[in-house]
mmCIF file with all atom_site columns, N, CA, C and O in Angstrom:
data_model
loop_
_atom_site.group_PDB
_atom_site.id
_atom_site.type_symbol
_atom_site.label_atom_id
_atom_site.label_alt_id
_atom_site.label_comp_id
_atom_site.label_asym_id
_atom_site.label_entity_id
_atom_site.label_seq_id
_atom_site.pdbx_PDB_ins_code
_atom_site.Cartn_x
_atom_site.Cartn_y
_atom_site.Cartn_z
_atom_site.occupancy
_atom_site.B_iso_or_equiv
_atom_site.pdbx_formal_charge
_atom_site.auth_seq_id
_atom_site.auth_comp_id
_atom_site.auth_asym_id
_atom_site.auth_atom_id
_atom_site.pdbx_PDB_model_num
ATOM 1   N N  . MET J 1 1  ? 5.505  14.251  -19.231 1.00 82.00 ? 1  MET J N  1
ATOM 2   C CA . MET J 1 1  ? 4.795  15.460  -19.018 1.00 82.00 ? 1  MET J CA 1
ATOM 3   C C  . MET J 1 1  ? 4.375  16.325  -18.027 1.00 82.00 ? 1  MET J C  1
ATOM 4   O O  . MET J 1 1  ? 4.632  16.790  -17.589 1.00 82.00 ? 1  MET J O  1
ATOM 5   N N  . SER J 1 2  ? 3.757  14.611  -16.802 1.00 82.00 ? 2  SER J N  1
ATOM 6   C CA . SER J 1 2  ? 3.779  14.838  -16.016 1.00 82.00 ? 2  SER J CA 1
ATOM 7   C C  . SER J 1 2  ? 4.726  15.108  -14.511 1.00 82.00 ? 2  SER J C  1
ATOM 8   O O  . SER J 1 2  ? 4.312  15.121  -13.980 1.00 82.00 ? 2  SER J O  1
ATOM 9   N N  . LEU J 1 3  ? 5.856  14.523  -14.931 1.00 83.00 ? 3  LEU J N  1
ATOM 10  C CA . LEU J 1 3  ? 6.515  14.413  -13.937 1.00 83.00 ? 3  LEU J CA 1
ATOM 11  C C  . LEU J 1 3  ? 6.837  16.135  -14.255 1.00 83.00 ? 3  LEU J C  1
ATOM 12  O O  . LEU J 1 3  ? 8.025  17.101  -13.148 1.00 83.00 ? 3  LEU J O  1
ATOM 13  N N  . ARG J 1 4  ? 6.675  16.712  -15.592 1.00 85.00 ? 4  ARG J N  1
ATOM 14  C CA . ARG J 1 4  ? 7.414  18.339  -15.527 1.00 85.00 ? 4  ARG J CA 1
ATOM 15  C C  . ARG J 1 4  ? 6.458  19.343  -14.793 1.00 85.00 ? 4  ARG J C  1
ATOM 16  O O  . ARG J 1 4  ? 6.960  19.616  -14.090 1.00 85.00 ? 4  ARG J O  1
ATOM 17  N N  . LYS J 1 5  ? 4.958  18.581  -15.274 1.00 85.00 ? 5  LYS J N  1
ATOM 18  C CA . LYS J 1 5  ? 4.347  19.567  -13.859 1.00 85.00 ? 5  LYS J CA 1
ATOM 19  C C  . LYS J 1 5  ? 4.775  19.742  -12.928 1.00 85.00 ? 5  LYS J C  1
ATOM 20  O O  . LYS J 1 5  ? 4.532  20.892  -11.815 1.00 85.00 ? 5  LYS J O  1
ATOM 21  N N  . ILE J 1 6  ? 5.242  17.984  -12.324 1.00 80.00 ? 6  ILE J N  1
ATOM 22  C CA . ILE J 1 6  ? 5.243  18.461  -10.381 1.00 80.00 ? 6  ILE J CA 1
ATOM 23  C C  . ILE J 1 6  ? 6.813  19.613  -9.766  1.00 80.00 ? 6  ILE J C  1
ATOM 24  O O  . ILE J 1 6  ? 6.554  19.844  -9.040  1.00 80.00 ? 6  ILE J O  1
ATOM 25  N N  . THR J 1 7  ? 7.558  19.183  -11.219 1.00 84.00 ? 7  THR J N  1
ATOM 26  C CA . THR J 1 7  ? 8.773  20.100  -10.998 1.00 84.00 ? 7  THR J CA 1
ATOM 27  C C  . THR J 1 7  ? 9.522  21.525  -11.256 1.00 84.00 ? 7  THR J C  1
ATOM 28  O O  . THR J 1 7  ? 9.633  22.053  -10.617 1.00 84.00 ? 7  THR J O  1
ATOM 29  N N  . LYS J 1 8  ? 8.439  21.876  -12.144 1.00 84.00 ? 8  LYS J N  1
ATOM 30  C CA . LYS J 1 8  ? 8.610  23.363  -12.639 1.00 84.00 ? 8  LYS J CA 1
ATOM 31  C C  . LYS J 1 8  ? 8.406  24.423  -11.659 1.00 84.00 ? 8  LYS J C  1
ATOM 32  O O  . LYS J 1 8  ? 8.266  25.524  -11.997 1.00 84.00 ? 8  LYS J O  1
ATOM 33  N N  . SER J 1 9  ? 7.325  23.815  -10.609 1.00 79.00 ? 9  SER J N  1
ATOM 34  C CA . SER J 1 9  ? 6.791  24.932  -9.296  1.00 79.00 ? 9  SER J CA 1
ATOM 35  C C  . SER J 1 9  ? 8.396  24.961  -8.846  1.00 79.00 ? 9  SER J C  1
ATOM 36  O O  . SER J 1 9  ? 7.988  25.928  -7.955  1.00 79.00 ? 9  SER J O  1
ATOM 37  N N  . ARG J 1 10 ? 9.450  24.085  -8.451  1.00 80.00 ? 10 ARG J N  1
ATOM 38  C CA . ARG J 1 10 ? 10.806 24.017  -7.269  1.00 80.00 ? 10 ARG J CA 1
ATOM 39  C C  . ARG J 1 10 ? 11.565 24.988  -8.804  1.00 80.00 ? 10 ARG J C  1
ATOM 40  O O  . ARG J 1 10 ? 11.777 24.333  -9.560  1.00 80.00 ? 10 ARG J O  1
ATOM 41  N N  . GLY J 1 11 ? 12.041 25.368  -7.209  1.00 79.00 ? 11 GLY J N  1
ATOM 42  C CA . GLY J 1 11 ? 13.254 26.110  -7.880  1.00 79.00 ? 11 GLY J CA 1
ATOM 43  C C  . GLY J 1 11 ? 14.447 25.081  -8.429  1.00 79.00 ? 11 GLY J C  1
ATOM 44  O O  . GLY J 1 11 ? 14.781 25.608  -9.365  1.00 79.00 ? 11 GLY J O  1
ATOM 45  N N  . SER J 1 12 ? 14.854 24.442  -7.151  1.00 84.00 ? 12 SER J N  1
ATOM 46  C CA . SER J 1 12 ? 15.948 23.678  -7.358  1.00 84.00 ? 12 SER J CA 1
ATOM 47  C C  . SER J 1 12 ? 15.928 22.518  -6.261  1.00 84.00 ? 12 SER J C  1
ATOM 48  O O  . SER J 1 12 ? 14.749 22.627  -5.376  1.00 84.00 ? 12 SER J O  1
ATOM 49  N N  . PHE J 1 13 ? 16.302 21.554  -6.984  1.00 85.00 ? 13 PHE J N  1
ATOM 50  C CA . PHE J 1 13 ? 16.584 20.659  -4.898  1.00 85.00 ? 13 PHE J CA 1
ATOM 51  C C  . PHE J 1 13 ? 18.064 20.248  -4.824  1.00 85.00 ? 13 PHE J C  1
ATOM 52  O O  . PHE J 1 13 ? 19.150 20.441  -5.610  1.00 85.00 ? 13 PHE J O  1
ATOM 53  N N  . PRO J 1 14 ? 17.795 20.552  -3.849  1.00 90.00 ? 14 PRO J N  1
ATOM 54  C CA . PRO J 1 14 ? 19.525 19.995  -2.446  1.00 90.00 ? 14 PRO J CA 1
ATOM 55  C C  . PRO J 1 14 ? 19.888 19.166  -3.164  1.00 90.00 ? 14 PRO J C  1
ATOM 56  O O  . PRO J 1 14 ? 21.391 19.151  -3.068  1.00 90.00 ? 14 PRO J O  1
ATOM 57  N N  . ASN J 1 15 ? 19.634 17.854  -3.243  1.00 90.00 ? 15 ASN J N  1
ATOM 58  C CA . ASN J 1 15 ? 20.304 16.765  -3.382  1.00 90.00 ? 15 ASN J CA 1
ATOM 59  C C  . ASN J 1 15 ? 19.450 16.257  -4.617  1.00 90.00 ? 15 ASN J C  1
ATOM 60  O O  . ASN J 1 15 ? 18.987 15.824  -4.601  1.00 90.00 ? 15 ASN J O  1
ATOM 61  N N  . ASP J 1 16 ? 20.051 14.842  -5.368  1.00 89.00 ? 16 ASP J N  1
ATOM 62  C CA . ASP J 1 16 ? 19.272 13.600  -5.874  1.00 89.00 ? 16 ASP J CA 1
ATOM 63  C C  . ASP J 1 16 ? 18.135 13.072  -5.274  1.00 89.00 ? 16 ASP J C  1
ATOM 64  O O  . ASP J 1 16 ? 17.245 12.569  -5.233  1.00 89.00 ? 16 ASP J O  1
ATOM 65  N N  . ASP J 1 17 ? 18.895 13.321  -3.829  1.00 91.00 ? 17 ASP J N  1
ATOM 66  C CA . ASP J 1 17 ? 17.154 12.804  -2.354  1.00 91.00 ? 17 ASP J CA 1
ATOM 67  C C  . ASP J 1 17 ? 16.202 12.587  -3.175  1.00 91.00 ? 17 ASP J C  1
ATOM 68  O O  . ASP J 1 17 ? 14.937 11.748  -2.253  1.00 91.00 ? 17 ASP J O  1
ATOM 69  N N  . ALA J 1 18 ? 16.313 14.726  -2.093  1.00 89.00 ? 18 ALA J N  1
ATOM 70  C CA . ALA J 1 18 ? 14.931 15.298  -2.421  1.00 89.00 ? 18 ALA J CA 1
ATOM 71  C C  . ALA J 1 18 ? 14.627 15.218  -4.298  1.00 89.00 ? 18 ALA J C  1
ATOM 72  O O  . ALA J 1 18 ? 13.136 14.787  -3.968  1.00 89.00 ? 18 ALA J O  1
ATOM 73  N N  . LEU J 1 19 ? 15.159 14.591  -4.318  1.00 88.00 ? 19 LEU J N  1
ATOM 74  C CA . LEU J 1 19 ? 14.535 15.008  -6.124  1.00 88.00 ? 19 LEU J CA 1
ATOM 75  C C  . LEU J 1 19 ? 13.366 13.712  -6.630  1.00 88.00 ? 19 LEU J C  1
ATOM 76  O O  . LEU J 1 19 ? 11.899 13.263  -6.989  1.00 88.00 ? 19 LEU J O  1
ATOM 77  N N  . ILE J 1 20 ? 14.052 12.568  -6.407  1.00 89.00 ? 20 ILE J N  1
ATOM 78  C CA . ILE J 1 20 ? 13.350 11.450  -5.827  1.00 89.00 ? 20 ILE J CA 1
ATOM 79  C C  . ILE J 1 20 ? 12.582 10.878  -4.985  1.00 89.00 ? 20 ILE J C  1
ATOM 80  O O  . ILE J 1 20 ? 11.381 10.550  -5.530  1.00 89.00 ? 20 ILE J O  1
ATOM 81  N N  . LYS J 1 21 ? 12.574 12.124  -3.974  1.00 91.00 ? 21 LYS J N  1
ATOM 82  C CA . LYS J 1 21 ? 11.280 11.647  -3.078  1.00 91.00 ? 21 LYS J CA 1
ATOM 83  C C  . LYS J 1 21 ? 10.114 12.306  -3.073  1.00 91.00 ? 21 LYS J C  1
ATOM 84  O O  . LYS J 1 21 ? 9.269  12.097  -3.548  1.00 91.00 ? 21 LYS J O  1
ATOM 85  N N  . LEU J 1 22 ? 10.284 13.011  -4.806  1.00 89.00 ? 22 LEU J N  1
ATOM 86  C CA . LEU J 1 22 ? 9.028  13.262  -5.093  1.00 89.00 ? 22 LEU J CA 1
ATOM 87  C C  . LEU J 1 22 ? 8.473  12.750  -5.777  1.00 89.00 ? 22 LEU J C  1
ATOM 88  O O  . LEU J 1 22 ? 7.551  13.127  -6.265  1.00 89.00 ? 22 LEU J O  1
ATOM 89  N N  . TYR J 1 23 ? 9.693  12.382  -6.748  1.00 90.00 ? 23 TYR J N  1
ATOM 90  C CA . TYR J 1 23 ? 9.133  11.603  -7.868  1.00 90.00 ? 23 TYR J CA 1
ATOM 91  C C  . TYR J 1 23 ? 8.444  10.138  -7.354  1.00 90.00 ? 23 TYR J C  1
ATOM 92  O O  . TYR J 1 23 ? 7.435  9.813   -8.265  1.00 90.00 ? 23 TYR J O  1
ATOM 93  N N  . TYR J 1 24 ? 9.000  9.994   -6.420  1.00 91.00 ? 24 TYR J N  1
ATOM 94  C CA . TYR J 1 24 ? 8.380  8.131   -6.662  1.00 91.00 ? 24 TYR J CA 1
ATOM 95  C C  . TYR J 1 24 ? 7.062  8.091   -5.928  1.00 91.00 ? 24 TYR J C  1
ATOM 96  O O  . TYR J 1 24 ? 6.540  7.949   -7.057  1.00 91.00 ? 24 TYR J O  1
ATOM 97  N N  . PRO J 1 25 ? 6.156  8.773   -4.885  1.00 90.00 ? 25 PRO J N  1
ATOM 98  C CA . PRO J 1 25 ? 5.269  8.685   -4.875  1.00 90.00 ? 25 PRO J CA 1
ATOM 99  C C  . PRO J 1 25 ? 4.092  9.202   -6.383  1.00 90.00 ? 25 PRO J C  1
ATOM 100 O O  . PRO J 1 25 ? 2.858  9.188   -6.623  1.00 90.00 ? 25 PRO J O  1
ATOM 101 N N  . ALA J 1 26 ? 4.960  10.832  -6.856  1.00 89.00 ? 26 ALA J N  1
ATOM 102 C CA . ALA J 1 26 ? 3.816  11.093  -8.473  1.00 89.00 ? 26 ALA J CA 1
ATOM 103 C C  . ALA J 1 26 ? 4.043  9.957   -9.575  1.00 89.00 ? 26 ALA J C  1
ATOM 104 O O  . ALA J 1 26 ? 3.054  9.819   -10.297 1.00 89.00 ? 26 ALA J O  1
ATOM 105 N N  . LEU J 1 27 ? 4.982  8.982   -9.264  1.00 89.00 ? 27 LEU J N  1
ATOM 106 C CA . LEU J 1 27 ? 5.179  7.838   -10.309 1.00 89.00 ? 27 LEU J CA 1
ATOM 107 C C  . LEU J 1 27 ? 4.080  6.498   -9.856  1.00 89.00 ? 27 LEU J C  1
ATOM 108 O O  . LEU J 1 27 ? 3.570  6.587   -10.832 1.00 89.00 ? 27 LEU J O  1
ATOM 109 N N  . ARG J 1 28 ? 4.199  6.460   -8.458  1.00 89.00 ? 28 ARG J N  1
ATOM 110 C CA . ARG J 1 28 ? 2.558  5.921   -8.858  1.00 89.00 ? 28 ARG J CA 1
ATOM 111 C C  . ARG J 1 28 ? 1.820  6.267   -8.879  1.00 89.00 ? 28 ARG J C  1
ATOM 112 O O  . ARG J 1 28 ? 1.061  5.490   -9.322  1.00 89.00 ? 28 ARG J O  1
ATOM 113 N N  . ASN J 1 29 ? 1.300  7.420   -8.452  1.00 88.00 ? 29 ASN J N  1
ATOM 114 C CA . ASN J 1 29 ? -0.174 7.836   -8.709  1.00 88.00 ? 29 ASN J CA 1
ATOM 115 C C  . ASN J 1 29 ? -0.318 8.356   -10.204 1.00 88.00 ? 29 ASN J C  1
ATOM 116 O O  . ASN J 1 29 ? -1.143 7.698   -10.695 1.00 88.00 ? 29 ASN J O  1
ATOM 117 N N  . ILE J 1 30 ? 0.966  8.128   -10.999 1.00 87.00 ? 30 ILE J N  1
ATOM 118 C CA . ILE J 1 30 ? 0.732  8.678   -12.315 1.00 87.00 ? 30 ILE J CA 1
ATOM 119 C C  . ILE J 1 30 ? 0.554  7.234   -13.438 1.00 87.00 ? 30 ILE J C  1
ATOM 120 O O  . ILE J 1 30 ? -0.971 7.233   -14.081 1.00 87.00 ? 30 ILE J O  1
ATOM 121 N N  . SER J 1 31 ? 1.415  6.447   -12.570 1.00 83.00 ? 31 SER J N  1
ATOM 122 C CA . SER J 1 31 ? 1.364  4.677   -13.418 1.00 83.00 ? 31 SER J CA 1
ATOM 123 C C  . SER J 1 31 ? -0.329 4.122   -12.989 1.00 83.00 ? 31 SER J C  1
ATOM 124 O O  . SER J 1 31 ? -0.434 3.110   -14.460 1.00 83.00 ? 31 SER J O  1
ATOM 125 N N  . LYS J 1 32 ? -1.276 4.829   -12.229 1.00 84.00 ? 32 LYS J N  1
ATOM 126 C CA . LYS J 1 32 ? -2.549 3.852   -11.990 1.00 84.00 ? 32 LYS J CA 1
ATOM 127 C C  . LYS J 1 32 ? -3.226 4.491   -13.732 1.00 84.00 ? 32 LYS J C  1
ATOM 128 O O  . LYS J 1 32 ? -4.243 3.544   -14.058 1.00 84.00 ? 32 LYS J O  1
ATOM 129 N N  . LYS J 1 33 ? -2.950 5.589   -14.104 1.00 83.00 ? 33 LYS J N  1
ATOM 130 C CA . LYS J 1 33 ? -4.038 6.138   -15.131 1.00 83.00 ? 33 LYS J CA 1
ATOM 131 C C  . LYS J 1 33 ? -3.262 5.533   -16.751 1.00 83.00 ? 33 LYS J C  1
ATOM 132 O O  . LYS J 1 33 ? -3.564 5.772   -17.230 1.00 83.00 ? 33 LYS J O  1
ATOM 133 N N  . TRP J 1 34 ? -2.052 5.001   -16.229 1.00 78.00 ? 34 TRP J N  1
ATOM 134 C CA . TRP J 1 34 ? -1.373 4.291   -18.071 1.00 78.00 ? 34 TRP J CA 1
ATOM 135 C C  . TRP J 1 34 ? -2.082 3.040   -18.363 1.00 78.00 ? 34 TRP J C  1
ATOM 136 O O  . TRP J 1 34 ? -3.408 1.776   -17.393 1.00 78.00 ? 34 TRP J O  1
ATOM 137 N N  . ALA J 1 35 ? -2.665 3.861   -19.076 1.00 80.00 ? 35 ALA J N  1
ATOM 138 C CA . ALA J 1 35 ? -3.302 2.396   -20.443 1.00 80.00 ? 35 ALA J CA 1
ATOM 139 C C  . ALA J 1 35 ? -2.875 0.865   -20.805 1.00 80.00 ? 35 ALA J C  1
ATOM 140 O O  . ALA J 1 35 ? -3.600 -0.293  -21.043 1.00 80.00 ? 35 ALA J O  1
ATOM 141 N N  . MET J 1 36 ? -1.970 1.178   -21.503 1.00 77.00 ? 36 MET J N  1
ATOM 142 C CA . MET J 1 36 ? -1.584 0.345   -22.415 1.00 77.00 ? 36 MET J CA 1
ATOM 143 C C  . MET J 1 36 ? -0.006 0.495   -22.003 1.00 77.00 ? 36 MET J C  1
ATOM 144 O O  . MET J 1 36 ? 0.470  0.333   -21.033 1.00 77.00 ? 36 MET J O  1
ATOM 145 N N  . PRO J 1 37 ? 0.055  -1.154  -21.530 1.00 74.00 ? 37 PRO J N  1
ATOM 146 C CA . PRO J 1 37 ? 1.666  -2.259  -21.147 1.00 74.00 ? 37 PRO J CA 1
ATOM 147 C C  . PRO J 1 37 ? 3.048  -1.051  -21.645 1.00 74.00 ? 37 PRO J C  1
ATOM 148 O O  . PRO J 1 37 ? 2.740  -0.855  -22.822 1.00 74.00 ? 37 PRO J O  1
ATOM 149 N N  . ILE J 1 38 ? 3.902  -1.207  -21.295 1.00 74.00 ? 38 ILE J N  1
ATOM 150 C CA . ILE J 1 38 ? 4.868  -0.764  -21.832 1.00 74.00 ? 38 ILE J CA 1
ATOM 151 C C  . ILE J 1 38 ? 5.523  -1.570  -22.100 1.00 74.00 ? 38 ILE J C  1
ATOM 152 O O  . ILE J 1 38 ? 5.026  -2.937  -22.281 1.00 74.00 ? 38 ILE J O  1
ATOM 153 N N  . GLN J 1 39 ? 6.113  -1.447  -23.861 1.00 78.00 ? 39 GLN J N  1
ATOM 154 C CA . GLN J 1 39 ? 6.898  -2.324  -24.550 1.00 78.00 ? 39 GLN J CA 1
ATOM 155 C C  . GLN J 1 39 ? 8.220  -2.966  -24.599 1.00 78.00 ? 39 GLN J C  1
ATOM 156 O O  . GLN J 1 39 ? 9.142  -1.638  -24.560 1.00 78.00 ? 39 GLN J O  1
ATOM 157 N N  . ASN J 1 40 ? 8.447  -3.018  -24.698 1.00 77.00 ? 40 ASN J N  1
ATOM 158 C CA . ASN J 1 40 ? 10.222 -3.738  -24.997 1.00 77.00 ? 40 ASN J CA 1
ATOM 159 C C  . ASN J 1 40 ? 10.441 -3.697  -23.113 1.00 77.00 ? 40 ASN J C  1
ATOM 160 O O  . ASN J 1 40 ? 12.185 -3.443  -22.806 1.00 77.00 ? 40 ASN J O  1
ATOM 161 N N  . CYS J 1 41 ? 10.030 -4.441  -22.521 1.00 82.00 ? 41 CYS J N  1
ATOM 162 C CA . CYS J 1 41 ? 10.525 -3.291  -21.282 1.00 82.00 ? 41 CYS J CA 1
ATOM 163 C C  . CYS J 1 41 ? 11.160 -5.107  -20.381 1.00 82.00 ? 41 CYS J C  1
ATOM 164 O O  . CYS J 1 41 ? 11.790 -4.299  -19.358 1.00 82.00 ? 41 CYS J O  1
ATOM 165 N N  . THR J 1 42 ? 11.135 -5.613  -21.207 1.00 84.00 ? 42 THR J N  1
ATOM 166 C CA . THR J 1 42 ? 12.174 -7.825  -20.375 1.00 84.00 ? 42 THR J CA 1
ATOM 167 C C  . THR J 1 42 ? 14.020 -6.873  -20.011 1.00 84.00 ? 42 THR J C  1
ATOM 168 O O  . THR J 1 42 ? 13.370 -7.298  -18.779 1.00 84.00 ? 42 THR J O  1
ATOM 169 N N  . ALA J 1 43 ? 14.405 -6.041  -20.093 1.00 85.00 ? 43 ALA J N  1
ATOM 170 C CA . ALA J 1 43 ? 15.782 -6.353  -20.119 1.00 85.00 ? 43 ALA J CA 1
ATOM 171 C C  . ALA J 1 43 ? 15.299 -5.102  -18.957 1.00 85.00 ? 43 ALA J C  1
ATOM 172 O O  . ALA J 1 43 ? 16.681 -5.821  -18.722 1.00 85.00 ? 43 ALA J O  1
ATOM 173 N N  . GLY J 1 44 ? 15.136 -4.188  -19.365 1.00 82.00 ? 44 GLY J N  1
ATOM 174 C CA . GLY J 1 44 ? 14.703 -3.005  -18.136 1.00 82.00 ? 44 GLY J CA 1
ATOM 175 C C  . GLY J 1 44 ? 14.504 -3.787  -17.181 1.00 82.00 ? 44 GLY J C  1
ATOM 176 O O  . GLY J 1 44 ? 15.111 -3.503  -15.321 1.00 82.00 ? 44 GLY J O  1
ATOM 177 N N  . LEU J 1 45 ? 13.477 -4.526  -16.877 1.00 82.00 ? 45 LEU J N  1
ATOM 178 C CA . LEU J 1 45 ? 12.884 -5.017  -15.664 1.00 82.00 ? 45 LEU J CA 1
ATOM 179 C C  . LEU J 1 45 ? 13.888 -6.385  -15.724 1.00 82.00 ? 45 LEU J C  1
ATOM 180 O O  . LEU J 1 45 ? 14.294 -6.323  -13.791 1.00 82.00 ? 45 LEU J O  1
ATOM 181 N N  . ASN J 1 46 ? 14.824 -6.093  -15.874 1.00 85.00 ? 46 ASN J N  1
ATOM 182 C CA . ASN J 1 46 ? 15.241 -8.416  -16.205 1.00 85.00 ? 46 ASN J CA 1
ATOM 183 C C  . ASN J 1 46 ? 16.884 -7.710  -14.955 1.00 85.00 ? 46 ASN J C  1
ATOM 184 O O  . ASN J 1 46 ? 17.309 -8.222  -13.996 1.00 85.00 ? 46 ASN J O  1
ATOM 185 N N  . ARG J 1 47 ? 17.457 -6.048  -15.420 1.00 86.00 ? 47 ARG J N  1
ATOM 186 C CA . ARG J 1 47 ? 17.365 -5.217  -15.280 1.00 86.00 ? 47 ARG J CA 1
ATOM 187 C C  . ARG J 1 47 ? 17.948 -4.882  -13.156 1.00 86.00 ? 47 ARG J C  1
ATOM 188 O O  . ARG J 1 47 ? 18.981 -4.773  -12.224 1.00 86.00 ? 47 ARG J O  1
ATOM 189 N N  . PHE J 1 48 ? 16.423 -4.625  -13.735 1.00 83.00 ? 48 PHE J N  1
ATOM 190 C CA . PHE J 1 48 ? 15.996 -3.888  -12.060 1.00 83.00 ? 48 PHE J CA 1
ATOM 191 C C  . PHE J 1 48 ? 15.688 -5.020  -10.750 1.00 83.00 ? 48 PHE J C  1
ATOM 192 O O  . PHE J 1 48 ? 16.285 -5.364  -9.967  1.00 83.00 ? 48 PHE J O  1
ATOM 193 N N  . THR J 1 49 ? 15.241 -6.048  -11.723 1.00 84.00 ? 49 THR J N  1
ATOM 194 C CA . THR J 1 49 ? 15.972 -7.921  -10.446 1.00 84.00 ? 49 THR J CA 1
ATOM 195 C C  . THR J 1 49 ? 17.000 -7.739  -10.394 1.00 84.00 ? 49 THR J C  1
ATOM 196 O O  . THR J 1 49 ? 16.871 -8.405  -9.468  1.00 84.00 ? 49 THR J O  1
ATOM 197 N N  . ILE J 1 50 ? 17.328 -7.996  -11.281 1.00 86.00 ? 50 ILE J N  1
ATOM 198 C CA . ILE J 1 50 ? 19.881 -7.770  -10.686 1.00 86.00 ? 50 ILE J CA 1
ATOM 199 C C  . ILE J 1 50 ? 19.959 -7.383  -9.867  1.00 86.00 ? 50 ILE J C  1
ATOM 200 O O  . ILE J 1 50 ? 19.821 -7.747  -8.343  1.00 86.00 ? 50 ILE J O  1
ATOM 201 N N  . MET J 1 51 ? 19.672 -6.411  -9.481  1.00 88.00 ? 51 MET J N  1
ATOM 202 C CA . MET J 1 51 ? 20.248 -4.818  -9.201  1.00 88.00 ? 51 MET J CA 1
ATOM 203 C C  . MET J 1 51 ? 19.203 -4.805  -7.660  1.00 88.00 ? 51 MET J C  1
ATOM 204 O O  . MET J 1 51 ? 19.595 -4.466  -6.337  1.00 88.00 ? 51 MET J O  1
ATOM 205 N N  . PHE J 1 52 ? 18.553 -4.522  -7.558  1.00 87.00 ? 52 PHE J N  1
ATOM 206 C CA . PHE J 1 52 ? 17.309 -4.714  -6.469  1.00 87.00 ? 52 PHE J CA 1
ATOM 207 C C  . PHE J 1 52 ? 16.029 -5.543  -6.619  1.00 87.00 ? 52 PHE J C  1
ATOM 208 O O  . PHE J 1 52 ? 15.394 -5.394  -6.100  1.00 87.00 ? 52 PHE J O  1
ATOM 209 N N  . ASP J 1 53 ? 16.479 -6.827  -5.853  1.00 82.00 ? 53 ASP J N  1
ATOM 210 C CA . ASP J 1 53 ? 15.903 -7.515  -6.384  1.00 82.00 ? 53 ASP J CA 1
ATOM 211 C C  . ASP J 1 53 ? 15.271 -7.763  -4.639  1.00 82.00 ? 53 ASP J C  1
ATOM 212 O O  . ASP J 1 53 ? 13.807 -8.346  -4.698  1.00 82.00 ? 53 ASP J O  1
ATOM 213 N N  . GLU J 1 54 ? 15.321 -6.943  -3.891  1.00 81.00 ? 54 GLU J N  1
ATOM 214 C CA . GLU J 1 54 ? 14.443 -6.946  -2.415  1.00 81.00 ? 54 GLU J CA 1
ATOM 215 C C  . GLU J 1 54 ? 13.248 -6.313  -2.459  1.00 81.00 ? 54 GLU J C  1
ATOM 216 O O  . GLU J 1 54 ? 12.436 -5.955  -2.143  1.00 81.00 ? 54 GLU J O  1
ATOM 217 N N  . ARG J 1 55 ? 13.598 -5.374  -3.422  1.00 79.00 ? 55 ARG J N  1
ATOM 218 C CA . ARG J 1 55 ? 12.606 -4.206  -4.222  1.00 79.00 ? 55 ARG J CA 1
ATOM 219 C C  . ARG J 1 55 ? 11.671 -4.603  -5.182  1.00 79.00 ? 55 ARG J C  1
ATOM 220 O O  . ARG J 1 55 ? 10.570 -4.264  -4.968  1.00 79.00 ? 55 ARG J O  1
ATOM 221 N N  . MET J 1 56 ? 12.112 -5.486  -5.389  1.00 74.00 ? 56 MET J N  1
ATOM 222 C CA . MET J 1 56 ? 11.310 -5.339  -6.672  1.00 74.00 ? 56 MET J CA 1
ATOM 223 C C  . MET J 1 56 ? 9.631  -6.655  -6.647  1.00 74.00 ? 56 MET J C  1
ATOM 224 O O  . MET J 1 56 ? 9.925  -7.736  -5.603  1.00 74.00 ? 56 MET J O  1
ATOM 225 N N  . PRO J 1 57 ? 8.743  -5.717  -7.378  1.00 74.00 ? 57 PRO J N  1
ATOM 226 C CA . PRO J 1 57 ? 7.123  -7.911  -6.668  1.00 74.00 ? 57 PRO J CA 1
ATOM 227 C C  . PRO J 1 57 ? 7.595  -8.542  -7.789  1.00 74.00 ? 57 PRO J C  1
ATOM 228 O O  . PRO J 1 57 ? 8.263  -9.478  -8.260  1.00 74.00 ? 57 PRO J O  1
ATOM 229 N N  . GLN J 1 58 ? 7.408  -10.001 -6.817  1.00 70.00 ? 58 GLN J N  1
ATOM 230 C CA . GLN J 1 58 ? 7.372  -11.480 -7.312  1.00 70.00 ? 58 GLN J CA 1
ATOM 231 C C  . GLN J 1 58 ? 5.953  -11.670 -8.223  1.00 70.00 ? 58 GLN J C  1
ATOM 232 O O  . GLN J 1 58 ? 5.282  -11.017 -7.643  1.00 70.00 ? 58 GLN J O  1
ATOM 233 N N  . HIS J 1 59 ? 6.872  -11.808 -9.532  1.00 59.00 ? 59 HIS J N  1
ATOM 234 C CA . HIS J 1 59 ? 5.413  -12.030 -10.290 1.00 59.00 ? 59 HIS J CA 1
ATOM 235 C C  . HIS J 1 59 ? 4.811  -13.375 -9.772  1.00 59.00 ? 59 HIS J C  1
ATOM 236 O O  . HIS J 1 59 ? 5.673  -14.993 -9.673  1.00 59.00 ? 59 HIS J O  1
#
């Protein structure tokens, strides 16, 4: 719902990168408000670590 608020005022995006550039800072701000941890995210986190190892924070 929060991401929808951001994109509904925009008509369209010229390419995928334009949308990603809009979503990335929005997700960073939205995630600060999350109170509960994401359930069953281990599989996704493992996949992202394989694909984007240099971008993933080290725990």
